[in-house]
Short mmCIF file of C-alpha atoms in Angstrom, two decimals:
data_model
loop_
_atom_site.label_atom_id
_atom_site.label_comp_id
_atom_site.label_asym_id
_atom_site.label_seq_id
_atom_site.Cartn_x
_atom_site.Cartn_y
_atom_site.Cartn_z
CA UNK Q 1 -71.02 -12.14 110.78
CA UNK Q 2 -72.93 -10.82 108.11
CA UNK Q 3 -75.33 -13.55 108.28
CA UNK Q 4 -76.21 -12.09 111.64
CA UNK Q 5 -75.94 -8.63 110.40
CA UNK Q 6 -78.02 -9.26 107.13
CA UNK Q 7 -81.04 -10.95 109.56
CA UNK Q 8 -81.30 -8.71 112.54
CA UNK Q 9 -81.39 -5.70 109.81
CA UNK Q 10 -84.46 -6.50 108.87
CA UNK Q 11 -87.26 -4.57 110.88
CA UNK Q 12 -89.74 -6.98 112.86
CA UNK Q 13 -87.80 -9.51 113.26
CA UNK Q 14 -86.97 -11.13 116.39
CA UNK Q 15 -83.61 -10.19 117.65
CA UNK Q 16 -82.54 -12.47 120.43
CA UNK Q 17 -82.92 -16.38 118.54
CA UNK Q 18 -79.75 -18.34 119.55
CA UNK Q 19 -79.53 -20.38 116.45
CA UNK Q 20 -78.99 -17.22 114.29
CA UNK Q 21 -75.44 -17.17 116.48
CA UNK Q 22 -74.51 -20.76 116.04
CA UNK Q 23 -73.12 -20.45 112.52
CA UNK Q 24 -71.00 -17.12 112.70
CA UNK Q 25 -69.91 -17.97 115.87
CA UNK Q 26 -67.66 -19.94 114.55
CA UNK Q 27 -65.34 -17.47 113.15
CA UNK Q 28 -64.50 -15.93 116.28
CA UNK Q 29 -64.33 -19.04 119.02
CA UNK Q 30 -61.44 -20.08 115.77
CA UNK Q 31 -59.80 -16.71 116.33
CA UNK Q 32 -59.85 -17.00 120.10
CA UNK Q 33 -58.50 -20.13 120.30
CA UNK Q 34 -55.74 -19.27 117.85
CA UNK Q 35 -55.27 -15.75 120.19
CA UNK Q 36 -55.41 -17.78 123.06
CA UNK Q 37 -52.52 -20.71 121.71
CA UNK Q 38 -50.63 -17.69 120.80
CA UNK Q 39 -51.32 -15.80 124.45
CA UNK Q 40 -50.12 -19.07 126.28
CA UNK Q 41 -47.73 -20.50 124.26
CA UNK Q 42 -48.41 -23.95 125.30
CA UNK Q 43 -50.97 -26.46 123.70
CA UNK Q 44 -51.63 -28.00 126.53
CA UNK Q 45 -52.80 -24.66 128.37
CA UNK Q 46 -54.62 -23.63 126.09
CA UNK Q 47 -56.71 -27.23 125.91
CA UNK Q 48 -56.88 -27.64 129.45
CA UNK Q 49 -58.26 -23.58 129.72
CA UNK Q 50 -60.58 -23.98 126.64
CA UNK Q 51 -62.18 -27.53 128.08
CA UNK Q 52 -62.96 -25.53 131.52
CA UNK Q 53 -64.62 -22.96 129.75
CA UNK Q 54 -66.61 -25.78 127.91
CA UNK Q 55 -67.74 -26.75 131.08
CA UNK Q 56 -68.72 -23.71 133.00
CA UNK Q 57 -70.61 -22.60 129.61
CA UNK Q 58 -72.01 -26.15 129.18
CA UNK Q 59 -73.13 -25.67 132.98
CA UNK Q 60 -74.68 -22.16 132.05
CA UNK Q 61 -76.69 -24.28 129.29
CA UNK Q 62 -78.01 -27.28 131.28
CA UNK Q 63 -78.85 -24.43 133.79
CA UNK Q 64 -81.27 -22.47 131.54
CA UNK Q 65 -82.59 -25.35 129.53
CA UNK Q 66 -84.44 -25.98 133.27
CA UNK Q 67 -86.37 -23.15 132.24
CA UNK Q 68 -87.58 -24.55 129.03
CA UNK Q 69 -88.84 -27.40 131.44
CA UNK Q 70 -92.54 -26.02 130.44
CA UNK Q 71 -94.15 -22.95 128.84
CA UNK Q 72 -95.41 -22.10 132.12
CA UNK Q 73 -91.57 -22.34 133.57
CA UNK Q 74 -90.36 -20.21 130.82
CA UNK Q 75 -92.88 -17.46 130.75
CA UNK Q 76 -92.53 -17.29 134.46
CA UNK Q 77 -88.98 -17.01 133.95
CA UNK Q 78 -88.99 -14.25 131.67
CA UNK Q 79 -91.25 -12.31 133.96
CA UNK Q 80 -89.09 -12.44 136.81
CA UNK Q 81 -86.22 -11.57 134.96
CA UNK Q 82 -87.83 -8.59 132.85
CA UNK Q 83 -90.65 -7.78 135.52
CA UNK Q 84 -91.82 -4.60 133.22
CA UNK Q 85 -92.19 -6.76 129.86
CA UNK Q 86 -95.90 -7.23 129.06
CA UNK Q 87 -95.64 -10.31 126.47
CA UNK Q 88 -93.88 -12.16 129.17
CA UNK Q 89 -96.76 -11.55 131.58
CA UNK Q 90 -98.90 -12.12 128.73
CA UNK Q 91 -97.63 -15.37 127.80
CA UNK Q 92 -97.50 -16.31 131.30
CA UNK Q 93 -101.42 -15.83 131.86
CA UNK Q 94 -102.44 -17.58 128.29
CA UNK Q 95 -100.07 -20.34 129.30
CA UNK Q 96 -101.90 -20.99 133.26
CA UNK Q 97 -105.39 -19.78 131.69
CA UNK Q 98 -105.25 -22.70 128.81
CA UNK Q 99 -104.10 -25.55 130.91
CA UNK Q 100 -107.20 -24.83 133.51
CA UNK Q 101 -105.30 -25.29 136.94
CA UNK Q 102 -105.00 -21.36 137.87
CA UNK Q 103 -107.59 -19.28 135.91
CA UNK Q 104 -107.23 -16.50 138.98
CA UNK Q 105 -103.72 -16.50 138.80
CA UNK Q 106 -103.98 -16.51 134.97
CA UNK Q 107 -106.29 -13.28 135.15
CA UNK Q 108 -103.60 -11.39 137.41
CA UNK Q 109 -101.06 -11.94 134.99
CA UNK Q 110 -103.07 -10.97 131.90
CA UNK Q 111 -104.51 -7.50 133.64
CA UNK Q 112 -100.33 -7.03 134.59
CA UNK Q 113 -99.77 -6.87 131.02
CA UNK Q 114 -102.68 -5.07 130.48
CA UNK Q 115 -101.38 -2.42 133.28
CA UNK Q 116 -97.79 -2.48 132.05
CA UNK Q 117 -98.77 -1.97 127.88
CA UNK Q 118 -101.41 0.75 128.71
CA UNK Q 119 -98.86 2.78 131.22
CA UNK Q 120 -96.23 1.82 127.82
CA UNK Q 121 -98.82 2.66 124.77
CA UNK Q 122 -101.85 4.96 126.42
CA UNK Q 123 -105.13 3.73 127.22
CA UNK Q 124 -106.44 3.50 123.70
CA UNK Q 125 -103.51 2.45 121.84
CA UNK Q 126 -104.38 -0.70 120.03
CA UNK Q 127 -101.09 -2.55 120.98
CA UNK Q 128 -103.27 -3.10 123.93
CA UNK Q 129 -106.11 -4.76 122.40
CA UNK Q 130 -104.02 -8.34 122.20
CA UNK Q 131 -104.40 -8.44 125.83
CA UNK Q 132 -107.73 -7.54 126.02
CA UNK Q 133 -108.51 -10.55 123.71
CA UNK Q 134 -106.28 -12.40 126.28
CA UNK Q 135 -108.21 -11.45 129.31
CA UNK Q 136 -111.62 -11.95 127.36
CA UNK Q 137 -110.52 -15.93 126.19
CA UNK Q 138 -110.00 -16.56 129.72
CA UNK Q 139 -112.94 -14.94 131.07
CA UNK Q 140 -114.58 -16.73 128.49
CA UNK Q 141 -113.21 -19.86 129.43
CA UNK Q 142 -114.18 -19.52 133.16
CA UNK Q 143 -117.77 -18.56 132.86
CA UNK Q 144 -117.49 -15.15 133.42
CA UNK Q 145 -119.45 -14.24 130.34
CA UNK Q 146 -120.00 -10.44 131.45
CA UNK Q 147 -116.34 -10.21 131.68
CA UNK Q 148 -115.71 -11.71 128.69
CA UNK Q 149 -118.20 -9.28 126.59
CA UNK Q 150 -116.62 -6.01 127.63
CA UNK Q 151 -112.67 -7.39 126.84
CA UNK Q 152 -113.92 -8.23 123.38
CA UNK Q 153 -115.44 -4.84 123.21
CA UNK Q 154 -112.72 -3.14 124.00
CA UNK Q 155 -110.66 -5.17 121.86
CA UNK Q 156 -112.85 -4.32 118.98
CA UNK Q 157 -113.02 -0.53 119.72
CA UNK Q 158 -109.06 -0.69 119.69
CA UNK Q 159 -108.44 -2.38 116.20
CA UNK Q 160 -112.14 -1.11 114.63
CA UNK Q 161 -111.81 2.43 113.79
CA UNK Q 162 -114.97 4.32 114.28
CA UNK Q 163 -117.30 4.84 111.15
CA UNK Q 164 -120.20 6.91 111.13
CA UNK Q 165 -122.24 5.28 109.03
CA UNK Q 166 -122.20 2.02 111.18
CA UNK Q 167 -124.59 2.21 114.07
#
């Protein structure tokens, strides 16, 4: 446990990667199973309880590896699950917008995360300017040139502070 307390301490990290959990899990599925023995009484109880919980959690897992099917079927995922997160709407327009097959789609789900960071951060905050770069790539990569131009604009204005001496 101090593993996992020594690496989610640390400020901008993520906090939600499974295989940080793996390791000091251990310690407490040892100390359930020993509560558990102790609970029942009976060895064979306890086996026959902790092998359905294997299987209902192993059931969970084969579940929600479905979603890790495809980038597209993850990030689509996450954005029905967490419907006001803008990376996962993010990440679900880069994904359609670089494999070519939905570029509209692609753009609906970039400006949501556009929407959902600016209504989050303010109009001018530049934690929006990564998904104005998003929105200008796939502009970019559709043709829509004029499009494209005024995302990286904006993107620049965002993370370029103003000088004056610079025309």
């Amino acid at each position: 446990l101090g593993n996992l307390a020594m690496e989610t301490a640390s400020p901008g990290l993520e906090v939600i990667y499974e295989h940080r959990l793996y390791l000091p899990s251990v310690f407490p599925a040892i100390a359930f199973t020993a509560g558990l023995y102790r609970f029942l009484g009976d060895k064979r109880s306890t086996i026959l309880l902790m092998l359905a919980m294997a299987a209902v959690f192993g059931t969970w897992t084969f579940q929600r590896n479905a979603a890790w099917g495809s980038g597209t079927d993850l990030w689509l995922d996450c954005a029905r699950k967490s419907p006001g997160n803008a990376r996962a709407f993010s990440h679900l327009g880069l994904t359609l917008g670089r494999s070519g097959q939905h570029p509209l789609q692609a753009i609906d789900y970039l400006n949501t995360a556009l929407e959902q960071s600016q209504k989050r951060w303010g109009q001018d905050h530049p934690m929006t300017a990564v998904h104005h770069y998003n929105l200008a790539e796939i502009y970019r990569v559709t043709g829509n040139t004029g499009q494209a131009i005024d995302h990286y604009r904006q993107t620049l204005a965002l993370l370029v502070p103003p000088h004056p001496g610079i025309a």
